[in-house]
Coordinates of N, CA and C in Angstrom, one line a residue:
Chain A
K1 N 58.8 73.8 -81.1 CA 59.1 73.8 -79.9 C 60.6 74.5 -80.0
Q2 N 60.9 75.3 -79.3 CA 62.3 75.9 -79.3 C 63.2 75.2 -79.2
E3 N 64.2 75.2 -80.0 CA 65.6 74.6 -80.1 C 66.8 75.4 -79.7
V4 N 67.6 75.0 -79.2 CA 68.7 76.0 -78.9 C 70.3 75.2 -78.9
T5 N 71.0 75.9 -79.7 CA 72.3 75.2 -80.3 C 73.5 76.1 -79.9
Q6 N 74.4 75.2 -79.5 CA 75.7 76.0 -79.0 C 76.9 75.1 -79.9
I7 N 77.5 76.1 -80.7 CA 78.6 75.6 -81.4 C 79.8 76.4 -81.4
P8 N 80.9 75.8 -81.1 CA 81.4 74.6 -80.9 C 81.0 73.9 -79.6
A9 N 81.1 72.5 -79.9 CA 80.7 71.8 -78.2 C 81.9 71.9 -77.3
A10 N 83.2 72.1 -77.9 CA 84.4 72.6 -77.1 C 85.2 73.1 -77.9
L11 N 85.9 74.0 -77.0 CA 87.2 75.1 -77.5 C 88.0 75.2 -76.5
S12 N 89.5 75.1 -77.3 CA 90.5 75.7 -76.5 C 91.4 76.9 -77.0
V13 N 91.7 77.7 -76.0 CA 92.4 78.9 -76.6 C 93.3 79.0 -75.4
P14 N 94.6 79.6 -75.9 CA 96.0 80.1 -75.1 C 95.3 81.1 -74.2
E15 N 95.7 81.3 -73.1 CA 95.7 82.6 -72.2 C 95.8 83.7 -72.8
G16 N 94.9 84.8 -72.3 CA 95.1 86.1 -72.9 C 94.3 86.3 -74.2
E17 N 93.8 85.3 -75.0 CA 93.0 85.4 -76.2 C 91.6 86.1 -75.9
N18 N 91.3 86.7 -76.9 CA 89.8 87.1 -76.7 C 88.8 86.3 -77.5
L19 N 87.9 85.8 -77.0 CA 87.2 84.8 -77.6 C 85.6 85.1 -77.8
V20 N 84.8 84.1 -78.5 CA 83.4 84.4 -78.6 C 82.6 83.0 -78.7
L21 N 81.7 82.6 -77.8 CA 81.0 81.7 -77.9 C 79.4 82.0 -78.4
N22 N 78.9 81.2 -79.2 CA 77.8 81.4 -80.1 C 76.6 80.7 -79.4
C23 N 75.5 81.2 -79.6 CA 74.3 80.4 -79.0 C 73.0 81.1 -80.3
S24 N 72.6 79.8 -80.9 CA 71.4 80.1 -81.7 C 69.9 79.5 -81.2
F25 N 69.0 80.2 -81.5 CA 67.7 79.5 -81.1 C 66.6 79.9 -82.4
T26 N 65.9 78.9 -82.5 CA 65.0 78.6 -83.9 C 63.8 79.6 -83.6
D27 N 63.4 80.0 -82.6 CA 62.1 80.8 -82.4 C 62.5 82.0 -81.8
S28 N 62.3 83.1 -82.8 CA 62.9 84.5 -82.1 C 62.0 85.2 -81.3
A29 N 60.9 84.7 -81.2 CA 59.9 85.0 -80.2 C 60.4 84.9 -78.4
I30 N 61.1 85.4 -78.1 CA 61.7 84.9 -77.0 C 61.6 86.2 -75.7
Y31 N 61.5 86.3 -74.8 CA 61.2 87.0 -73.5 C 62.9 87.5 -73.2
N32 N 63.6 86.6 -73.0 CA 64.9 87.0 -72.3 C 65.9 85.8 -73.0
L33 N 67.3 86.1 -72.5 CA 68.3 85.1 -72.7 C 69.3 85.2 -71.7
Q34 N 69.9 83.9 -71.0 CA 70.5 84.1 -69.8 C 71.8 83.2 -70.3
W35 N 72.7 83.6 -70.0 CA 74.0 82.7 -70.2 C 74.5 82.5 -68.8
F36 N 75.1 81.5 -68.7 CA 75.3 80.5 -67.5 C 76.7 79.9 -67.7
R37 N 77.5 79.6 -66.4 CA 78.8 79.2 -66.4 C 78.7 77.9 -65.6
Q38 N 79.1 76.7 -65.9 CA 78.9 75.7 -65.0 C 80.6 74.8 -64.9
D39 N 81.1 74.8 -63.7 CA 82.4 74.1 -63.5 C 82.3 72.7 -63.2
P40 N 83.2 71.9 -63.5 CA 82.7 70.4 -63.5 C 82.0 70.0 -62.0
G41 N 81.0 69.3 -62.4 CA 80.3 68.6 -61.2 C 79.5 69.8 -60.2
K42 N 79.5 71.0 -60.7 CA 78.9 72.0 -59.9 C 77.4 72.4 -60.4
G43 N 76.9 73.1 -59.6 CA 75.6 73.9 -60.3 C 75.8 74.9 -61.5
L44 N 74.8 75.7 -61.7 CA 75.2 76.9 -62.7 C 75.1 78.0 -62.0
T45 N 76.1 78.9 -62.6 CA 76.1 80.3 -61.9 C 75.6 81.5 -63.2
S46 N 74.7 82.4 -62.8 CA 74.3 83.0 -63.7 C 75.6 84.3 -64.2
L47 N 75.5 84.3 -65.4 CA 76.5 85.4 -66.0 C 75.9 86.8 -66.4
L48 N 75.2 86.6 -67.0 CA 74.3 87.8 -67.9 C 72.8 87.4 -68.2
L49 N 72.1 88.3 -68.0 CA 70.8 88.4 -68.8 C 70.2 89.1 -69.6
I50 N 69.8 89.0 -70.8 CA 69.4 90.2 -71.7 C 67.9 89.8 -72.1
Q51 N 67.5 91.2 -72.1 CA 66.0 91.0 -72.3 C 65.7 91.3 -73.7
S52 N 64.4 90.9 -74.2 CA 64.7 90.9 -75.8 C 64.8 92.2 -76.3
S53 N 64.4 93.2 -75.2 CA 64.4 95.0 -75.9 C 65.7 95.5 -75.8
Q54 N 66.7 94.5 -75.4 CA 68.2 95.0 -75.0 C 68.9 94.3 -76.4
R55 N 70.3 95.1 -76.6 CA 71.1 94.3 -77.9 C 72.2 93.8 -77.2
E56 N 72.5 94.1 -75.9 CA 73.8 93.9 -75.2 C 73.8 94.0 -73.6
Q57 N 74.6 93.3 -72.9 CA 74.7 93.4 -71.4 C 76.5 93.0 -71.3
T58 N 76.9 93.9 -70.3 CA 78.3 93.8 -70.0 C 78.3 93.5 -68.6
S59 N 79.5 92.4 -68.3 CA 79.9 92.3 -66.9 C 81.4 92.2 -66.9
G60 N 82.1 93.0 -66.6 CA 83.6 92.8 -66.6 C 84.0 92.8 -67.6
R61 N 85.0 91.6 -67.9 CA 85.5 91.1 -69.0 C 84.4 90.1 -69.8
L62 N 83.3 90.1 -69.6 CA 82.0 89.2 -70.4 C 81.2 90.6 -71.0
N63 N 80.9 90.2 -72.3 CA 80.0 91.1 -73.0 C 78.9 90.0 -73.7
A64 N 77.5 90.1 -73.6 CA 76.5 89.3 -74.3 C 75.8 90.0 -75.3
S65 N 75.5 89.8 -76.3 CA 74.9 90.5 -77.5 C 73.9 89.2 -77.8
L66 N 72.6 90.3 -78.2 CA 71.4 89.4 -78.7 C 71.2 90.0 -79.9
D67 N 70.7 89.2 -81.1 CA 70.2 89.5 -82.4 C 69.0 88.8 -82.4
K68 N 67.9 89.4 -82.1 CA 66.6 88.4 -81.7 C 66.1 88.1 -83.1
S69 N 66.4 88.9 -84.0 CA 65.6 88.8 -85.4 C 66.1 87.7 -86.2
S70 N 67.8 87.4 -85.9 CA 68.4 86.3 -86.7 C 68.7 84.9 -85.5
G71 N 67.9 85.1 -84.5 CA 68.2 84.2 -83.5 C 69.4 83.7 -82.9
R72 N 70.3 84.7 -82.8 CA 71.5 84.5 -82.3 C 72.2 85.3 -81.1
S73 N 73.0 84.8 -80.3 CA 73.3 85.6 -79.3 C 74.8 85.0 -79.1
T74 N 75.8 86.0 -78.3 CA 76.9 85.6 -78.4 C 77.7 86.1 -77.0
L75 N 78.4 85.5 -76.6 CA 79.0 85.7 -75.2 C 80.7 86.0 -75.5
Y76 N 81.1 87.3 -75.4 CA 82.3 87.5 -75.8 C 83.4 87.6 -74.2
I77 N 84.3 86.9 -74.3 CA 85.1 87.0 -73.1 C 86.3 87.7 -73.6
A78 N 86.6 88.7 -73.1 CA 88.1 89.6 -73.3 C 89.2 88.7 -72.7
A79 N 90.5 89.0 -72.9 CA 91.7 88.5 -72.4 C 91.5 87.2 -71.5
S80 N 91.2 86.4 -71.9 CA 91.0 85.2 -71.3 C 92.0 84.7 -70.5
Q81 N 91.5 84.0 -69.2 CA 92.3 83.4 -68.1 C 92.0 81.9 -67.8
P82 N 92.9 81.4 -67.4 CA 92.7 79.5 -67.2 C 91.5 79.4 -66.1
G83 N 91.0 80.5 -65.4 CA 90.0 80.5 -64.3 C 88.8 80.5 -65.3
D84 N 88.8 80.7 -66.5 CA 87.4 80.9 -67.2 C 87.0 79.6 -67.8
S85 N 88.1 78.7 -67.7 CA 87.8 77.1 -68.2 C 86.8 76.7 -67.4
A86 N 85.3 76.4 -68.0 CA 84.3 76.1 -67.6 C 83.4 75.6 -68.9
T87 N 82.1 75.1 -68.6 CA 81.1 74.9 -69.6 C 80.2 76.1 -69.5
Y88 N 80.1 76.6 -70.6 CA 79.0 77.7 -70.7 C 77.8 77.4 -71.7
L89 N 76.5 77.8 -70.9 CA 75.5 77.6 -71.4 C 74.5 78.7 -71.7
C90 N 73.9 78.6 -72.6 CA 72.9 79.5 -72.8 C 71.6 79.3 -72.6
A91 N 70.4 79.9 -72.2 CA 68.8 79.5 -72.3 C 68.1 80.8 -72.4
V92 N 67.0 80.4 -73.2 CA 66.2 81.2 -73.7 C 64.9 81.2 -72.9
R93 N 64.1 82.3 -72.7 CA 62.9 82.1 -72.0 C 61.6 82.5 -73.2
A94 N 60.9 82.1 -73.2 CA 59.5 82.1 -74.4 C 59.2 83.4 -74.2
S95 N 58.4 83.6 -73.0 CA 57.6 84.8 -72.4 C 57.6 85.0 -71.2
A96 N 57.1 86.1 -70.8 CA 57.0 86.6 -69.4 C 56.2 85.6 -68.7
G97 N 55.3 85.0 -69.2 CA 54.5 84.1 -68.3 C 55.0 82.6 -68.5
A98 N 55.7 82.6 -69.6 CA 56.3 81.0 -69.4 C 57.4 80.6 -68.2
N99 N 57.3 79.5 -67.8 CA 57.9 79.4 -66.9 C 59.4 78.4 -67.0
N100 N 59.6 77.9 -68.1 CA 60.5 77.3 -68.5 C 61.4 78.0 -69.2
L101 N 62.8 77.3 -69.2 CA 63.9 77.8 -70.0 C 64.3 76.8 -71.0
F102 N 64.5 77.1 -72.0 CA 65.2 75.8 -72.9 C 66.5 76.1 -73.2
F103 N 67.5 75.2 -72.8 CA 68.7 75.4 -72.8 C 69.7 74.6 -73.6
G104 N 70.7 75.5 -74.2 CA 71.5 74.7 -75.0 C 72.2 73.7 -74.4
T105 N 73.1 73.0 -75.3 CA 73.9 71.7 -74.5 C 75.2 72.4 -74.0
G106 N 75.6 73.5 -74.3 CA 77.0 74.1 -73.9 C 78.2 73.8 -74.6
T107 N 79.0 75.0 -74.2 CA 80.4 74.9 -75.0 C 81.4 74.9 -73.8
R108 N 82.2 73.6 -73.8 CA 83.4 73.4 -73.0 C 84.7 74.3 -73.2
L109 N 84.8 75.3 -72.6 CA 85.9 76.1 -72.5 C 87.1 75.8 -71.8
T110 N 88.2 75.6 -72.5 CA 89.8 75.5 -71.8 C 90.5 76.6 -72.4
V111 N 91.3 77.1 -71.1 CA 92.2 78.4 -71.5 C 93.5 77.7 -70.9
I112 N 94.4 77.4 -72.0 CA 95.6 77.0 -71.7 C 96.6 78.2 -71.2
P113 N 97.2 77.6 -69.8 CA 98.2 78.8 -69.4 C 99.4 79.0 -70.4
Chain B
D1 N 73.2 87.9 -50.8 CA 73.2 87.3 -51.9 C 72.3 86.5 -51.9
V2 N 71.5 86.0 -53.3 CA 70.7 85.2 -53.1 C 71.1 83.5 -53.1
K3 N 70.4 82.6 -52.7 CA 70.8 81.4 -52.7 C 69.8 80.4 -52.9
V4 N 70.3 79.2 -53.5 CA 69.4 78.2 -53.7 C 70.1 76.9 -53.1
T5 N 69.6 76.2 -52.0 CA 70.7 75.3 -51.6 C 69.8 73.9 -51.5
Q6 N 70.8 73.0 -52.1 CA 70.6 71.7 -52.1 C 70.9 70.7 -51.2
S7 N 70.5 70.0 -50.4 CA 70.8 69.6 -49.3 C 72.0 68.6 -49.5
S8 N 72.1 67.6 -50.3 CA 73.2 66.7 -50.8 C 73.8 67.0 -51.8
R9 N 75.3 67.0 -52.0 CA 76.0 67.1 -53.2 C 76.1 65.9 -53.6
Y10 N 76.3 64.8 -53.1 CA 76.3 63.2 -53.5 C 75.3 62.3 -52.8
L11 N 74.9 61.6 -53.7 CA 74.0 60.6 -53.0 C 74.4 59.3 -53.5
V12 N 74.4 58.0 -53.0 CA 74.5 56.8 -53.7 C 73.0 56.1 -52.8
K13 N 72.1 55.5 -53.8 CA 71.2 54.6 -53.2 C 71.1 53.5 -54.2
R14 N 70.3 52.5 -53.5 CA 70.2 51.3 -54.3 C 68.8 51.3 -54.9
T15 N 69.0 50.4 -56.1 CA 67.5 50.5 -56.9 C 66.4 49.6 -55.8
G16 N 65.2 50.7 -56.3 CA 64.2 50.4 -55.3 C 63.6 51.3 -54.3
E17 N 64.8 52.0 -54.0 CA 64.7 52.6 -52.6 C 64.1 54.0 -53.2
K18 N 63.5 54.7 -52.2 CA 62.6 55.8 -52.2 C 63.5 57.1 -52.0
V19 N 63.6 58.0 -52.8 CA 64.5 59.0 -52.5 C 64.0 60.2 -52.5
F20 N 64.5 61.4 -51.5 CA 64.1 62.6 -51.7 C 65.5 63.5 -51.8
L21 N 65.3 64.4 -52.6 CA 66.1 65.5 -53.0 C 65.5 66.7 -52.6
E22 N 66.1 67.4 -51.7 CA 65.6 68.8 -50.9 C 66.3 70.0 -51.9
C23 N 65.1 71.0 -51.6 CA 65.9 72.3 -52.4 C 65.3 73.4 -51.5
V24 N 66.1 74.5 -51.1 CA 65.6 75.4 -50.5 C 66.2 76.8 -50.9
Q25 N 65.1 77.7 -51.1 CA 65.8 79.1 -51.6 C 65.1 80.3 -50.6
D26 N 66.1 81.3 -50.4 CA 65.9 82.4 -49.5 C 65.7 83.4 -50.2
M27 N 65.0 83.6 -51.6 CA 64.8 84.8 -52.4 C 63.0 85.2 -52.6
D28 N 62.5 84.4 -51.8 CA 60.8 84.4 -52.0 C 60.4 84.4 -53.4
H29 N 60.9 83.6 -53.8 CA 60.7 83.2 -55.4 C 59.2 82.3 -55.3
E30 N 58.4 82.4 -56.4 CA 57.1 81.7 -56.6 C 57.4 80.6 -57.2
N31 N 58.3 80.8 -58.4 CA 58.7 79.5 -59.2 C 59.9 78.8 -58.7
M32 N 59.7 77.4 -58.8 CA 60.9 76.6 -58.3 C 60.9 75.6 -59.6
F33 N 62.2 75.0 -59.6 CA 62.2 73.9 -61.1 C 63.1 72.7 -60.4
W34 N 62.9 71.5 -61.0 CA 63.5 70.7 -61.0 C 64.2 70.1 -62.6
Y35 N 65.7 70.1 -62.7 CA 66.2 69.8 -64.1 C 67.1 68.6 -63.7
R36 N 67.4 67.6 -64.6 CA 68.3 66.6 -64.7 C 69.3 67.0 -65.9
Q37 N 70.5 66.4 -65.8 CA 71.5 67.2 -66.5 C 72.4 65.6 -66.8
D38 N 72.3 65.2 -68.2 CA 73.1 64.2 -68.5 C 73.9 64.5 -69.7
P39 N 75.1 64.1 -69.7 CA 76.0 64.2 -70.8 C 75.4 64.1 -72.3
G40 N 75.6 64.9 -73.2 CA 74.9 64.8 -74.3 C 73.6 65.3 -74.7
L41 N 73.0 65.3 -73.5 CA 71.2 65.7 -73.5 C 70.9 67.0 -72.9
G42 N 71.8 67.5 -72.2 CA 71.8 69.0 -71.6 C 70.9 69.0 -70.4
L43 N 70.3 69.9 -70.2 CA 69.3 70.1 -69.0 C 67.9 69.7 -69.3
R44 N 67.5 69.0 -68.8 CA 65.8 68.7 -69.2 C 64.9 68.9 -67.7
L45 N 64.0 69.5 -67.9 CA 62.9 69.8 -67.0 C 62.5 68.7 -66.6
I46 N 62.0 68.4 -65.2 CA 61.3 67.2 -64.5 C 60.2 67.6 -64.1
Y47 N 60.0 68.5 -63.2 CA 59.0 69.3 -62.9 C 59.3 70.6 -62.7
F48 N 58.0 71.6 -62.3 CA 58.3 72.8 -61.7 C 57.1 73.0 -60.8
S49 N 57.2 74.6 -60.1 CA 56.0 74.6 -59.2 C 55.9 76.4 -58.9
Y50 N 54.8 76.7 -59.4 CA 54.9 78.1 -59.3 C 53.9 78.7 -58.2
D51 N 53.7 77.8 -57.3 CA 53.4 78.3 -56.1 C 53.3 77.4 -55.0
V52 N 53.1 77.5 -53.9 CA 52.9 76.4 -53.0 C 51.5 75.3 -53.1
K53 N 51.9 74.4 -53.1 CA 51.1 73.0 -53.7 C 50.9 72.9 -54.8
M54 N 51.2 74.0 -55.8 CA 50.9 73.9 -57.2 C 52.4 73.4 -57.6
K55 N 52.0 72.3 -58.9 CA 53.0 71.9 -59.7 C 52.6 71.5 -61.0
E56 N 53.5 71.4 -61.8 CA 53.3 71.2 -63.3 C 54.4 70.1 -63.8
K57 N 54.2 69.3 -64.8 CA 54.8 68.4 -65.4 C 55.7 69.0 -66.1
G58 N 57.3 68.6 -66.4 CA 57.8 69.1 -67.3 C 57.9 68.2 -68.5
D59 N 59.2 67.8 -69.1 CA 59.4 67.0 -70.3 C 59.7 65.6 -69.9
I60 N 60.1 65.3 -68.6 CA 60.5 64.2 -68.4 C 60.0 63.9 -66.8
P61 N 58.5 63.8 -66.5 CA 58.5 63.7 -65.1 C 58.1 62.1 -64.9
E62 N 58.4 61.3 -65.8 CA 58.0 59.9 -65.5 C 58.8 59.3 -64.3
G63 N 58.6 58.5 -63.4 CA 59.1 58.1 -62.3 C 59.7 58.8 -61.3
Y64 N 59.1 60.4 -61.4 CA 59.5 61.2 -60.2 C 58.0 61.7 -59.9
S65 N 58.2 62.8 -58.8 CA 57.3 63.3 -58.2 C 57.8 64.4 -57.4
V66 N 56.9 65.4 -57.1 CA 57.5 66.6 -56.3 C 56.7 66.9 -55.3
S67 N 57.1 67.6 -54.2 CA 56.3 68.4 -53.1 C 56.4 69.8 -52.8
R68 N 55.7 70.7 -52.6 CA 55.8 71.6 -52.2 C 55.0 72.3 -51.3
E69 N 55.0 72.3 -50.1 CA 54.2 72.8 -48.8 C 54.6 73.9 -48.3
K70 N 55.7 74.4 -48.5 CA 56.1 75.7 -48.3 C 56.9 76.5 -49.4
K71 N 56.8 77.6 -49.5 CA 57.2 78.6 -50.5 C 58.7 78.2 -50.5
E72 N 59.4 78.2 -49.5 CA 60.9 78.1 -49.6 C 61.4 76.8 -50.2
R73 N 60.6 75.7 -50.3 CA 61.1 74.3 -50.2 C 60.4 73.6 -51.3
F74 N 61.2 73.1 -52.2 CA 60.5 72.1 -53.1 C 61.6 70.7 -53.2
S75 N 60.8 69.7 -53.0 CA 61.4 68.3 -52.9 C 61.1 67.5 -54.4
L76 N 62.1 66.7 -54.9 CA 62.0 65.9 -56.0 C 62.2 64.7 -55.1
I77 N 61.0 63.6 -55.7 CA 60.8 62.2 -55.1 C 61.0 61.4 -56.0
L78 N 62.0 60.2 -56.0 CA 62.1 59.4 -56.8 C 61.4 58.0 -55.9
E79 N 60.4 57.6 -56.2 CA 59.1 57.2 -55.5 C 60.0 55.4 -55.6
S80 N 60.5 55.0 -56.8 CA 61.5 53.7 -56.8 C 62.5 53.8 -57.4
A81 N 63.6 54.2 -57.0 CA 64.9 54.6 -57.9 C 65.5 53.4 -58.7
S82 N 65.7 53.8 -59.9 CA 66.5 53.0 -60.8 C 67.5 53.3 -61.4
T83 N 68.3 52.6 -62.1 CA 69.7 52.8 -62.6 C 69.6 53.9 -63.8
N84 N 68.4 54.1 -64.2 CA 68.6 55.1 -65.4 C 68.3 56.4 -64.8
Q85 N 68.1 56.5 -63.4 CA 67.7 58.3 -62.8 C 69.3 58.3 -62.3
T86 N 70.0 57.6 -62.4 CA 71.7 58.2 -62.1 C 72.1 59.3 -62.8
S87 N 72.1 60.3 -62.5 CA 72.2 61.5 -63.0 C 72.8 62.8 -62.3
M88 N 72.8 63.8 -62.6 CA 72.9 65.0 -61.8 C 71.6 65.8 -62.1
Y89 N 71.3 66.5 -60.3 CA 69.8 66.8 -60.4 C 70.2 68.5 -59.9
L90 N 69.5 69.4 -60.9 CA 69.7 70.7 -60.6 C 68.5 71.4 -60.2
C91 N 68.2 72.0 -59.1 CA 67.4 72.6 -58.5 C 67.4 74.3 -59.0
A92 N 66.4 74.8 -59.5 CA 66.5 76.4 -59.6 C 65.2 77.0 -59.0
S93 N 65.5 78.4 -58.9 CA 64.1 79.0 -58.6 C 64.3 80.4 -59.1
G94 N 63.2 81.0 -59.7 CA 63.6 82.8 -60.1 C 62.2 83.1 -60.4
R95 N 62.5 84.1 -61.0 CA 61.4 85.2 -61.7 C 61.7 85.4 -62.9
I96 N 60.6 86.3 -63.6 CA 61.0 86.6 -64.9 C 62.2 87.4 -65.2
Y97 N 63.1 87.8 -64.3 CA 64.6 88.6 -64.7 C 65.5 87.5 -64.1
G98 N 65.3 86.1 -64.3 CA 66.6 85.2 -64.4 C 66.4 84.1 -63.2
Y99 N 67.1 83.1 -63.5 CA 66.8 82.3 -62.6 C 68.3 81.8 -61.8
T100 N 68.2 81.3 -60.4 CA 69.3 81.1 -60.0 C 69.5 79.7 -59.4
F101 N 70.5 78.7 -59.6 CA 70.7 77.4 -59.6 C 71.2 77.1 -58.3
G102 N 71.1 75.9 -57.7 CA 71.6 75.1 -56.8 C 73.0 74.5 -57.0
S103 N 73.9 74.1 -56.4 CA 75.3 73.6 -56.8 C 74.9 72.0 -57.3
G104 N 73.7 71.6 -57.2 CA 73.5 70.4 -57.7 C 73.6 69.2 -57.1
T105 N 73.0 67.9 -57.4 CA 73.3 66.6 -56.4 C 73.6 65.7 -57.4
R106 N 74.5 65.2 -57.3 CA 75.1 63.8 -58.0 C 74.4 62.7 -57.5
L107 N 73.5 62.1 -58.2 CA 72.8 60.9 -57.6 C 73.3 59.6 -58.3
T108 N 73.8 58.7 -57.8 CA 74.0 57.3 -58.1 C 73.3 56.3 -57.6
V109 N 72.4 55.6 -58.6 CA 71.8 54.4 -58.3 C 72.3 53.1 -58.8
V110 N 72.6 52.3 -57.7 CA 73.3 51.2 -57.8 C 72.3 49.7 -57.7

């Protein structure tokens, strides 16, 4: 069964820093990988989705990369802001026909003003 | 903008009550999902549906059932609520190009 790990579980950085969040998965045969943001007590907001054939996706200050062969993805946040404080989760989909996502337990990010 | 709407943000129910959690999506997606989220355990899939009246068990279906009578609506049912079902419940819908989540229902069973 696919296992998804996110390390560290929590991260604090001063405002303005660039930072990288990590996601690793045990089975490299994935269809796509999705990064989500979750604010306390709220649902998940999709940030970026990378298909298995892609190496990276960018949206504003966010850049997600995928190295399928090594079972890793990173989410790069440039020039962090206090509003970026949230929990970030990654999730992988095994195949186009698969209906479930396998989630990591997330990294809780705090950006200190 | 696509939307997944969960009918309640917060619910408090008594042990033994029958509880309905409702989820509606406006994206014409075939697939809909119910997850629960608990600290340290992450998101766990309870049930999913890939079409009207079709359902599949997820990883933790015990104590739950679901109903999908219309494509846009997917209901999670706790037949007899217990305190260990206190959790955050998240509904999602999607296709192969990504899933959209609702804002969640925080259920407390007392």
